Amino acid sequence: TGLSQQVTLSVKNVPLQKLFKKITAHTGVSVIYGERVLRNTAPVTLSVKNASLKQVLDLCIKDQPLSYTLEGNSIIIKRRPAGNPPEAPPGPAADSLITATGRVTDSKGGPVPGATVLVKGTMHGTNTDGNGHFSLKGVRPGAVLQVSSLGFEPQELTARSGAVSIMLKESASSLNETVVVGYGTVKKSDLTGAVAKVGEEAIKSTPIPSLDRAMQGRAAGVQVTTNSARPGGAATIRIRGSGSVNAGNDPLYVIDGFPVSGGLNSINADDVASIEILKDASATAIYGSRGSNGVVMVTTKQGRPGKAVVSYNGYYGSQSARRTIPLLNAQQFALFVNEALINNGAAPYFNGSTPERALPETFGEGTDWQDVILRNAPIQNHQLGVSGGTEKSRYSISAGYYDQQGIIKNSGFKRYTLRANLTNDISSRVKTGLSMQGAYTQSNSAKTDVDGTEGGGVTSSALSYSPTFPVFNEDGSYYKNQGSLNGYGVDNPLAVANEIINKNSVLRLLANTYLDYEIIDGLHFRASLGADLQASKTNNYTTRKALAGASLGGSAAVANSQSINWLNENTLHYTRQLGHRHSLNALLGYTIQGLSTENATARANTFSDDFARYNNLEAGSTLVSPSSDASNWKLISYIARVNYGFDDRFLLTLTARRDGSSRFGPRRKFGIFPSGALAWKLMNERFMQQQSIFSDAKVRVSYGLSGNQEIGDYQYLANIAISQYVLGGTLQSSAHTSGIANPDLRWEKNAQFDAGIDLAFFNNRLQLTADYYNKKTADLLFSVSVPTSSGFTTTLKNIGSVRNRGVELALASVNIDRRDFRWTTDFNITFNRNKVLRLDGRESFTAGADARLFNTTINPILLQVGSSLGNFYGLVMDGIFQSKEEIDASAQKTAKPGDIRYKDRNNDGVINDNDRDIIGNSNPDLFGGLNNTFTYKGIELNVFIQGNYGNEILNYGNFDLLNLTAGNNQSARVLDRWTPQHPSNSMPRANAAGGSRVLSSFQVEDGSYLRFKNISLGYNLPQRWLSRLHVNSLKVYIAAQNLFTITRYNGYDPEVNRYGSSSLSQGLDYGTYPAAKTVLAGINLKF
Amino acid sequence: TACEKQLDIASVTNLTNATYYKTAEDAKSALGVCYKNMGVLDPFPDLVTTDDAVPFLSGAADRVLLWRYNLTPSNSFINVYSGAYAGINRSNTVIDRLPGIPMNEDLKNRYIAEAKVLRALHYFNLVRLYGGVPITITETATLEGLDIPRKSVDEVYAQIEKDLTEAENVLPPSYPAADAGRVTAGAAKGLLAKVYLTRAGTDKSSPFWARAAAKAKEVIDQKVYGLYDNFADAFALTARGGKENMLEVQYLTDVYGHGTGRGYGPRAAPIFPGGGSAIARPTESLFNAYAANDKRKPVTFMTSYTYNGVTTNLSITDPDPSKAVSFQKLWDRSAKTNGGEGTSRPVLRYADVLLIYAEAANEAAGAPTVEAYTALNDVRARAGLADLSGLSYQAFKEAVWLERRLELAFENNRRFDLVRTGRLVDAVKAENGYNRNAQIQPFHVLFPIPLSVMDASPTLEQNPGY
């Protein structure tokens, strides 16, 4: 080893830089030199066989202004003072020289691997290892050492013997950080498109069950709404608004380069190094037909060369319901029921005739059904990882376990993950790598977010079941009552929670491997092959103790599904500096992706007992028809991109992708999605060098097209649907055409203009990114109503357009930066305005899913040209009738005092559908997040606030809780109901004959909120304690999530979306899973 | 190119209509779906828009609004429209496509005739519920030219009569057991008799009375159809394709079923898989209209049930829906799955044809004829009731009306009969149990064109009053 090891090498006219790389490749000895050291050196031609390394090096620097020294296993090349002869190779260190050793940490005490330690004014230096340790021989005592690393502010210290500890401060400037974009990375300062980044720190700071939540409040332009607070539940993500009406509005997720479909909750957030959100067309057009809703790039953690770092992160906490809805207690309810019946001319129910119908006064609090079904539930997460490697091969391996019990009994979510990222340099030109994530998730879902027709979910039944009912009968069985107090015929809520079992497990393997070959300098060919394999199984069983299973003798269903999503990508990537003013970066590629899914469901009823549940279907004496399905999809794409930079002042990006998708008609399979962007780095202009206010300034503009193909497979064809019918007493097959063929079906086209500015002030203490965008989606994939007399109700057409435009602001500032105390703030806010420009020819029509409450079809959403998507449409409540005179003068002649008065908008003397108006909108006027971090010595306090303003929620729960009939329990708000003695103008009278489910502004509520999403207090234990324990860093923390929420919303939580990411039906709430607040404690440990 | 070929991925689960409709087997399946679509009428709107039933009141919503005649085009229970036109288009497919399929010509012509009768049935339901409606008699193949205006009532009836008369001459009088349930010549004639009866309306001098009587007589004279001795047998599982069921939607227990029994069963009654839903209960006026010895009464209504040895008695007056006398006419007691009931849902029954004949003959002759008495008394005799005789024209007419209500209860006839005979408004106003206070007006004899239908067709005009 060392300088004596033998080398065989033959090169002709190569630059030193390359030659040193070769030497490293041959010998494993790294060659270290500063940026300017090799300037003006001559290319070298040499041919040696079994020469010593020393001989080779001497040949290399012959006639060059260079010298070298050997430090450990590294050769340090430095500049030789002009005129001096080449120095002799280093001999043994002189007695006067010392070895400087120490450890470089970040402000939290974590190691900084790969930091450069340099003797000032020389090229003598070294790098820190994986644990931040360094050792530099041959240093003159008193010399100044410079310590620097990317993302940190450099520091200097005086060399002395003995280990020193150096803490580097995170650099306020993130301009040098690398940002992942489609098919590549780019320095943030060289970005031409609108890209938001959520870094590891932000991802780590809040314990999150699923990756999509990491973006909430952290990235401008990205709206994240939790659909259901159930463990493992999904969220709706909207990047720069909703552009589509019937096709999907969800962004494309790309995990380590692999575009995946769905299933984000199987990705362990602890494994993620960064999330980049591509927003404008310049950034998304490289994903062509899938880019119009934005692209989310997820990058997992990679190993770094150096000693192995073992880390453990874990937390344990407790969750409880953030809020329960105040309801009537038993006595209040009994009084209310009697009043409602009397008001309808009937006899009171609670008349003392039987124990169940005791007089109201005899009841107390009764049963609090929410309390019966809810619990405090533990949450825990553990992650063990090891990473490290050599210069040539690096690894990062981790295992994770996440267990979140649900706050509704018998619900929860578990995740087991295993991840390995491996990279290896086969030679200096050939690299290969594997990124692999395996996950197993198990969710046990409570029956929530049901439709009204399903006989009540856990929460909807808990809210409606009478408080006068006991939980159990005397024999221990569930108390059931299907009488008139149970107007919806719901089951005992605890029985719904315990006896209806819905378990889902998903086994997932996401693996992607690549080979990168540098054909000539700067030209890389990269081929990758990957697959996202998912298999899921859903087990359902309803026992005979639940109403739904009682008369069936138990009901079981088992569903299996599997999907294979494979991808092959082949790209050529060329980077070249032409002279010192022109830089060029080009990409050319061909990719092909396919997805095939299959699923099957088997069912059976009537079991002799509930023992085997779903595990023994053949024991069911009633077999129910099985079902199965399969589909295939394929996408073939050609991609091209050119980045051209001039003088580090102007940057130009041109992108195009040509996609061919199996989803479209024969003449419309292929589409081209081009984009262009221009950036001007103002800061590098001469006139900017004179001032000191701005430390960075850049202007960007971009324009381009992207597409949307999320309509499902085979939609352009008039498929034959096969179904069953009975004739002659036997089952037969029937066939019909299920739609009208549309061979012209093609992509939605999204044209987006973006203008943005990136500014930094006061030496990067304050950074601002602002963007204006105008995004127009045309050729909407629209499920158009067709005249019913055709025999069809809807068909898919490319018609209509929607515009989203808005302004995004993101601010990052270092407010205070003293020696021990530091306060930083990140703030972002988005104002998006959505407008329907054109529909299918109609000016307006109603659509959307309601909660199908007991067969009411409401179509609560109005789509109207010139208005925004997400309009709630219904009658306008205009107070409460107070007198007969008011009624006689109104359009509701049969009303009684105390009934709701509706606005007769067209003044025709009747209240009907023609009097409907827009009574709310699910789109917020603005949304954003504010993150404050305070550090004092090792103590760190983080407060993260996030919110929406100006959106409404259609609270279907009000149909039940404020129906004021005697058929179910009511919100405590009905205590304020109208009576002759208490003439309310907002809450109608009790009336057993009421309950017509008229959708009106009565059910619409303000959905604005401001939420303290996360407050955490951590302490990084001092190094002097840790070194004794052989621990590199240890942080302990406590955190509280959802601790406070400021909102006027009366449902469980303003963050709700009954129909998930459905394009039309946003902002609806019915029977949802209550949101939890969580208090937890955790540690982060590194060896 | 080869690369583009890779993108031609057809469904592995469904054929497309470009490759279908080529063989006799395809033809059979295409006609099959027409049979499946036949039963677009749900008993619910018929029951609660007349004097026969009261909806479950706490469940509220559109059901109660319909019952109270607070009726708007968005009410979800009046949308027979889309189902009927789906059926019409599927019949049109058979009628358009079959001539191009190489197959036995007789069978082909029969299939087409069957499709015509089923198409006529849909138009008959539409014209009675909504008045004049758009007429389409060719398969919908493209997205162009679909918005067509409403035609007059007479034009719709002309199309119905054309289809039925063309078909009655092609169809066989009966089928072997394997095809039992297909449309026969008798069914076409019976339906035509009902069409004529409806067209006669309240006009005593209408020529349609004689035509209705004549068509009904043709069915009677065919002697293919008859009454079961036992009323319950007409609704039993064994009656599928039986001698009394001229048109019916067939089901198969626990394999392809309906939930009609459960839907109208006492609330949460455990005798039904999934429990009873009590979506509507019979009115006292209907229940009490049956004589105590009427054998149809216990078949039509459930007055008690026994589960696990415990008997629950039901009452016509108890407001508790779990204790209410319930409809059980179409209940399949052998079903083990929720919605798995396999009894047929009748569309046209021989008893109906007998009563059509009795009514039409009385009107045509101006007085009850011997044959009219025979037809009416045949129906009464099976119910265990004494023969009627010596009635005036008016008394006989009212006797037939009452018999229709009792015999055909729960079979989607009450509303049509009340509208046809001009009695709907009075009958609804007279039925005021549970504070119904129905806001019925003369225009309510027609339902509104459903809002979703109006939205999709700008050229359609709404019915007056809505």
Tab-separated table of N, CA, C and O in Angstrom, chain B residues 71-133:
chain	number	residue	atom	x	y	z
B	71	LEU	N	-93.696	17.584	-4.651
B	71	LEU	CA	-92.976	16.826	-5.671
B	71	LEU	C	-92.182	17.749	-6.581
B	71	LEU	O	-92.750	18.644	-7.199
B	72	THR	N	-90.868	17.536	-6.616
B	72	THR	CA	-90.026	18.351	-7.493
B	72	THR	C	-89.320	17.443	-8.491
B	72	THR	O	-89.197	16.235	-8.258
B	73	PRO	N	-88.840	18.019	-9.589
B	73	PRO	CA	-88.157	17.192	-10.599
B	73	PRO	C	-86.915	16.491	-10.064
B	73	PRO	O	-86.436	15.549	-10.669
B	74	SER	N	-86.382	16.951	-8.912
B	74	SER	CA	-85.173	16.293	-8.410
B	74	SER	C	-85.494	15.100	-7.524
B	74	SER	O	-84.590	14.420	-7.060
B	75	ASN	N	-86.764	14.836	-7.285
B	75	ASN	CA	-87.118	13.684	-6.451
B	75	ASN	C	-86.609	12.393	-7.100
B	75	ASN	O	-86.871	12.124	-8.275
B	76	SER	N	-85.862	11.615	-6.320
B	76	SER	CA	-85.174	10.470	-6.934
B	76	SER	C	-86.092	9.282	-7.181
B	76	SER	O	-85.679	8.331	-7.825
B	77	PHE	N	-87.325	9.325	-6.676
B	77	PHE	CA	-88.184	8.145	-6.812
B	77	PHE	C	-89.080	8.173	-8.042
B	77	PHE	O	-89.898	7.297	-8.243
B	78	ILE	N	-88.943	9.203	-8.838
B	78	ILE	CA	-89.795	9.282	-10.013
B	78	ILE	C	-88.995	9.043	-11.281
B	78	ILE	O	-89.508	9.170	-12.366
B	79	ASN	N	-87.704	8.704	-11.120
B	79	ASN	CA	-86.895	8.562	-12.324
B	79	ASN	C	-86.966	7.158	-12.909
B	79	ASN	O	-86.050	6.363	-12.783
B	80	VAL	N	-88.098	6.884	-13.543
B	80	VAL	CA	-88.243	5.653	-14.318
B	80	VAL	C	-87.613	5.888	-15.685
B	80	VAL	O	-87.232	4.973	-16.395
B	81	TYR	N	-87.481	7.147	-16.014
B	81	TYR	CA	-87.098	7.614	-17.340
B	81	TYR	C	-85.816	6.981	-17.866
B	81	TYR	O	-85.789	6.389	-18.942
B	82	SER	N	-84.735	7.101	-17.086
B	82	SER	CA	-83.454	6.623	-17.625
B	82	SER	C	-83.443	5.109	-17.775
B	82	SER	O	-82.903	4.588	-18.748
B	83	GLY	N	-84.049	4.407	-16.820
B	83	GLY	CA	-84.113	2.946	-16.930
B	83	GLY	C	-84.931	2.520	-18.139
B	83	GLY	O	-84.578	1.578	-18.858
B	84	ALA	N	-86.044	3.231	-18.375
B	84	ALA	CA	-86.917	2.872	-19.496
B	84	ALA	C	-86.193	3.084	-20.825
B	84	ALA	O	-86.245	2.237	-21.720
B	85	TYR	N	-85.493	4.208	-20.956
B	85	TYR	CA	-84.799	4.454	-22.229
B	85	TYR	C	-83.596	3.541	-22.412
B	85	TYR	O	-83.244	3.198	-23.544
B	86	ALA	N	-82.949	3.143	-21.307
B	86	ALA	CA	-81.888	2.138	-21.441
B	86	ALA	C	-82.490	0.873	-22.033
B	86	ALA	O	-81.932	0.260	-22.948
B	87	GLY	N	-83.677	0.487	-21.526
B	87	GLY	CA	-84.360	-0.701	-22.049
B	87	GLY	C	-84.759	-0.526	-23.505
B	87	GLY	O	-84.611	-1.436	-24.322
B	88	ILE	N	-85.253	0.665	-23.818
B	88	ILE	CA	-85.668	0.933	-25.208
B	88	ILE	C	-84.472	0.819	-26.149
B	88	ILE	O	-84.535	0.172	-27.193
B	89	ASN	N	-83.332	1.415	-25.736
B	89	ASN	CA	-82.152	1.349	-26.607
B	89	ASN	C	-81.665	-0.088	-26.773
B	89	ASN	O	-81.174	-0.466	-27.830
B	90	ARG	N	-81.808	-0.873	-25.727
B	90	ARG	CA	-81.369	-2.273	-25.827
B	90	ARG	C	-82.309	-3.059	-26.745
B	90	ARG	O	-81.866	-3.930	-27.501
B	91	SER	N	-83.604	-2.742	-26.688
B	91	SER	CA	-84.524	-3.343	-27.669
B	91	SER	C	-84.168	-2.872	-29.069
B	91	SER	O	-84.166	-3.653	-30.022
B	92	ASN	N	-83.876	-1.576	-29.201
B	92	ASN	CA	-83.498	-1.037	-30.511
B	92	ASN	C	-82.274	-1.758	-31.068
B	92	ASN	O	-82.188	-2.026	-32.270
B	93	THR	N	-81.323	-2.067	-30.184
B	93	THR	CA	-80.128	-2.788	-30.615
B	93	THR	C	-80.513	-4.130	-31.230
B	93	THR	O	-80.040	-4.500	-32.312
B	94	VAL	N	-81.396	-4.842	-30.545
B	94	VAL	CA	-81.830	-6.151	-31.062
B	94	VAL	C	-82.520	-5.974	-32.418
B	94	VAL	O	-82.227	-6.678	-33.384
B	95	ILE	N	-83.421	-5.002	-32.470
B	95	ILE	CA	-84.217	-4.819	-33.686
B	95	ILE	C	-83.331	-4.379	-34.866
B	95	ILE	O	-83.517	-4.805	-35.993
B	96	ASP	N	-82.300	-3.542	-34.574
B	96	ASP	CA	-81.395	-3.079	-35.640
B	96	ASP	C	-80.343	-4.106	-36.031
B	96	ASP	O	-79.982	-4.229	-37.195
B	97	ARG	N	-79.811	-4.810	-35.055
B	97	ARG	CA	-78.644	-5.661	-35.326
B	97	ARG	C	-79.009	-7.037	-35.847
B	97	ARG	O	-78.252	-7.616	-36.628
B	98	LEU	N	-80.124	-7.571	-35.353
B	98	LEU	CA	-80.416	-8.970	-35.685
B	98	LEU	C	-80.562	-9.244	-37.179
B	98	LEU	O	-80.119	-10.307	-37.649
B	99	PRO	N	-81.154	-8.322	-37.952
B	99	PRO	CA	-81.264	-8.622	-39.395
B	99	PRO	C	-79.916	-8.941	-40.026
B	99	PRO	O	-79.848	-9.670	-41.009
B	100	GLY	N	-78.809	-8.440	-39.486
B	100	GLY	CA	-77.492	-8.718	-40.054
B	100	GLY	C	-76.815	-9.957	-39.514
B	100	GLY	O	-75.706	-10.283	-39.927
B	101	ILE	N	-77.429	-10.631	-38.580
B	101	ILE	CA	-76.788	-11.815	-37.996
B	101	ILE	C	-77.275	-13.076	-38.710
B	101	ILE	O	-78.480	-13.284	-38.836
B	102	PRO	N	-76.343	-13.893	-39.196
B	102	PRO	CA	-76.777	-15.150	-39.834
B	102	PRO	C	-77.277	-16.138	-38.787
B	102	PRO	O	-76.505	-16.589	-37.941
B	103	MET	N	-78.566	-16.395	-38.814
B	103	MET	CA	-79.147	-17.340	-37.857
B	103	MET	C	-80.514	-17.765	-38.389
B	103	MET	O	-81.003	-17.233	-39.380
B	104	ASN	N	-81.095	-18.714	-37.709
B	104	ASN	CA	-82.415	-19.196	-38.080
B	104	ASN	C	-83.399	-18.023	-38.203
B	104	ASN	O	-83.565	-17.246	-37.266
B	105	GLU	N	-84.042	-17.907	-39.367
B	105	GLU	CA	-84.873	-16.732	-39.639
B	105	GLU	C	-86.078	-16.645	-38.717
B	105	GLU	O	-86.452	-15.556	-38.265
B	106	ASP	N	-86.683	-17.796	-38.418
B	106	ASP	CA	-87.862	-17.781	-37.551
B	106	ASP	C	-87.493	-17.295	-36.156
B	106	ASP	O	-88.189	-16.487	-35.546
B	107	LEU	N	-86.370	-17.853	-35.694
B	107	LEU	CA	-85.908	-17.455	-34.361
B	107	LEU	C	-85.579	-15.968	-34.351
B	107	LEU	O	-85.926	-15.226	-33.419
B	108	LYS	N	-84.928	-15.520	-35.430
B	108	LYS	CA	-84.566	-14.109	-35.544
B	108	LYS	C	-85.804	-13.225	-35.471
B	108	LYS	O	-85.864	-12.262	-34.695
B	109	ASN	N	-86.832	-13.610	-36.254
B	109	ASN	CA	-88.048	-12.800	-36.260
B	109	ASN	C	-88.743	-12.810	-34.900
B	109	ASN	O	-89.305	-11.817	-34.463
B	110	ARG	N	-88.677	-13.974	-34.260
B	110	ARG	CA	-89.293	-14.062	-32.932
B	110	ARG	C	-88.555	-13.163	-31.951
B	110	ARG	O	-89.164	-12.421	-31.181
B	111	TYR	N	-87.219	-13.224	-31.979
B	111	TYR	CA	-86.432	-12.371	-31.078
B	111	TYR	C	-86.789	-10.895	-31.285
B	111	TYR	O	-86.952	-10.130	-30.343
B	112	ILE	N	-86.898	-10.521	-32.552
B	112	ILE	CA	-87.208	-9.110	-32.842
B	112	ILE	C	-88.593	-8.750	-32.309
B	112	ILE	O	-88.794	-7.689	-31.711
B	113	ALA	N	-89.533	-9.678	-32.476
B	113	ALA	CA	-90.890	-9.428	-31.976
B	113	ALA	C	-90.888	-9.299	-30.454
B	113	ALA	O	-91.559	-8.439	-29.877
B	114	GLU	N	-90.122	-10.157	-29.787
B	114	GLU	CA	-90.029	-10.062	-28.317
B	114	GLU	C	-89.506	-8.682	-27.923
B	114	GLU	O	-90.021	-8.030	-27.009
B	115	ALA	N	-88.453	-8.247	-28.635
B	115	ALA	CA	-87.865	-6.946	-28.320
B	115	ALA	C	-88.865	-5.818	-28.536
B	115	ALA	O	-88.883	-4.834	-27.791
B	116	LYS	N	-89.711	-5.972	-29.544
B	116	LYS	CA	-90.698	-4.922	-29.812
B	116	LYS	C	-91.708	-4.811	-28.679
B	116	LYS	O	-92.108	-3.710	-28.284
B	117	VAL	N	-92.145	-5.956	-28.171
B	117	VAL	CA	-93.110	-5.913	-27.061
B	117	VAL	C	-92.480	-5.240	-25.842
B	117	VAL	O	-93.106	-4.400	-25.178
B	118	LEU	N	-91.230	-5.585	-25.577
B	118	LEU	CA	-90.581	-5.004	-24.406
B	118	LEU	C	-90.351	-3.502	-24.601
B	118	LEU	O	-90.457	-2.718	-23.652
B	119	ARG	N	-90.082	-3.100	-25.845
B	119	ARG	CA	-89.947	-1.671	-26.134
B	119	ARG	C	-91.294	-0.968	-25.925
B	119	ARG	O	-91.365	0.103	-25.309
B	120	ALA	N	-92.354	-1.619	-26.399
B	120	ALA	CA	-93.691	-1.030	-26.235
B	120	ALA	C	-94.044	-0.883	-24.761
B	120	ALA	O	-94.646	0.114	-24.343
B	121	LEU	N	-93.651	-1.869	-23.970
B	121	LEU	CA	-93.933	-1.812	-22.530
B	121	LEU	C	-93.283	-0.567	-21.906
B	121	LEU	O	-93.893	0.138	-21.100
B	122	HIS	N	-92.033	-0.296	-22.297
B	122	HIS	CA	-91.347	0.890	-21.748
B	122	HIS	C	-92.048	2.178	-22.159
B	122	HIS	O	-92.253	3.072	-21.342
B	123	TYR	N	-92.428	2.252	-23.441
B	123	TYR	CA	-93.110	3.470	-23.883
B	123	TYR	C	-94.461	3.622	-23.182
B	123	TYR	O	-94.892	4.733	-22.867
B	124	PHE	N	-95.109	2.483	-22.934
B	124	PHE	CA	-96.402	2.507	-22.248
B	124	PHE	C	-96.225	3.069	-20.823
B	124	PHE	O	-96.985	3.927	-20.365
B	125	ASN	N	-95.183	2.600	-20.130
B	125	ASN	CA	-94.917	3.135	-18.793
B	125	ASN	C	-94.583	4.628	-18.855
B	125	ASN	O	-95.067	5.422	-18.054
B	126	LEU	N	-93.752	4.989	-19.822
B	126	LEU	CA	-93.329	6.391	-19.933
B	126	LEU	C	-94.510	7.312	-20.216
B	126	LEU	O	-94.667	8.356	-19.582
B	127	VAL	N	-95.365	6.911	-21.173
B	127	VAL	CA	-96.453	7.805	-21.580
B	127	VAL	C	-97.471	7.941	-20.451
B	127	VAL	O	-98.086	8.990	-20.279
B	128	ARG	N	-97.613	6.886	-19.662
B	128	ARG	CA	-98.547	6.981	-18.548
B	128	ARG	C	-97.985	7.827	-17.407
B	128	ARG	O	-98.720	8.532	-16.722
B	129	LEU	N	-96.663	7.752	-17.194
B	129	LEU	CA	-96.077	8.498	-16.079
B	129	LEU	C	-95.799	9.952	-16.426
B	129	LEU	O	-95.958	10.840	-15.597
B	130	TYR	N	-95.319	10.179	-17.665
B	130	TYR	CA	-94.818	11.515	-17.993
B	130	TYR	C	-95.589	12.206	-19.108
B	130	TYR	O	-95.327	13.367	-19.409
B	131	GLY	N	-96.490	11.494	-19.795
B	131	GLY	CA	-97.130	12.069	-20.977
B	131	GLY	C	-96.294	11.806	-22.210
B	131	GLY	O	-95.511	10.850	-22.251
B	132	GLY	N	-96.468	12.652	-23.246
B	132	GLY	CA	-95.704	12.452	-24.488
B	132	GLY	C	-94.214	12.550	-24.232
B	132	GLY	O	-93.761	13.439	-23.526
B	133	VAL	N	-93.456	11.607	-24.796
B	133	VAL	CA	-92.002	11.587	-24.572
B	133	VAL	C	-91.295	11.440	-25.917
B	133	VAL	O	-91.929	11.088	-26.920
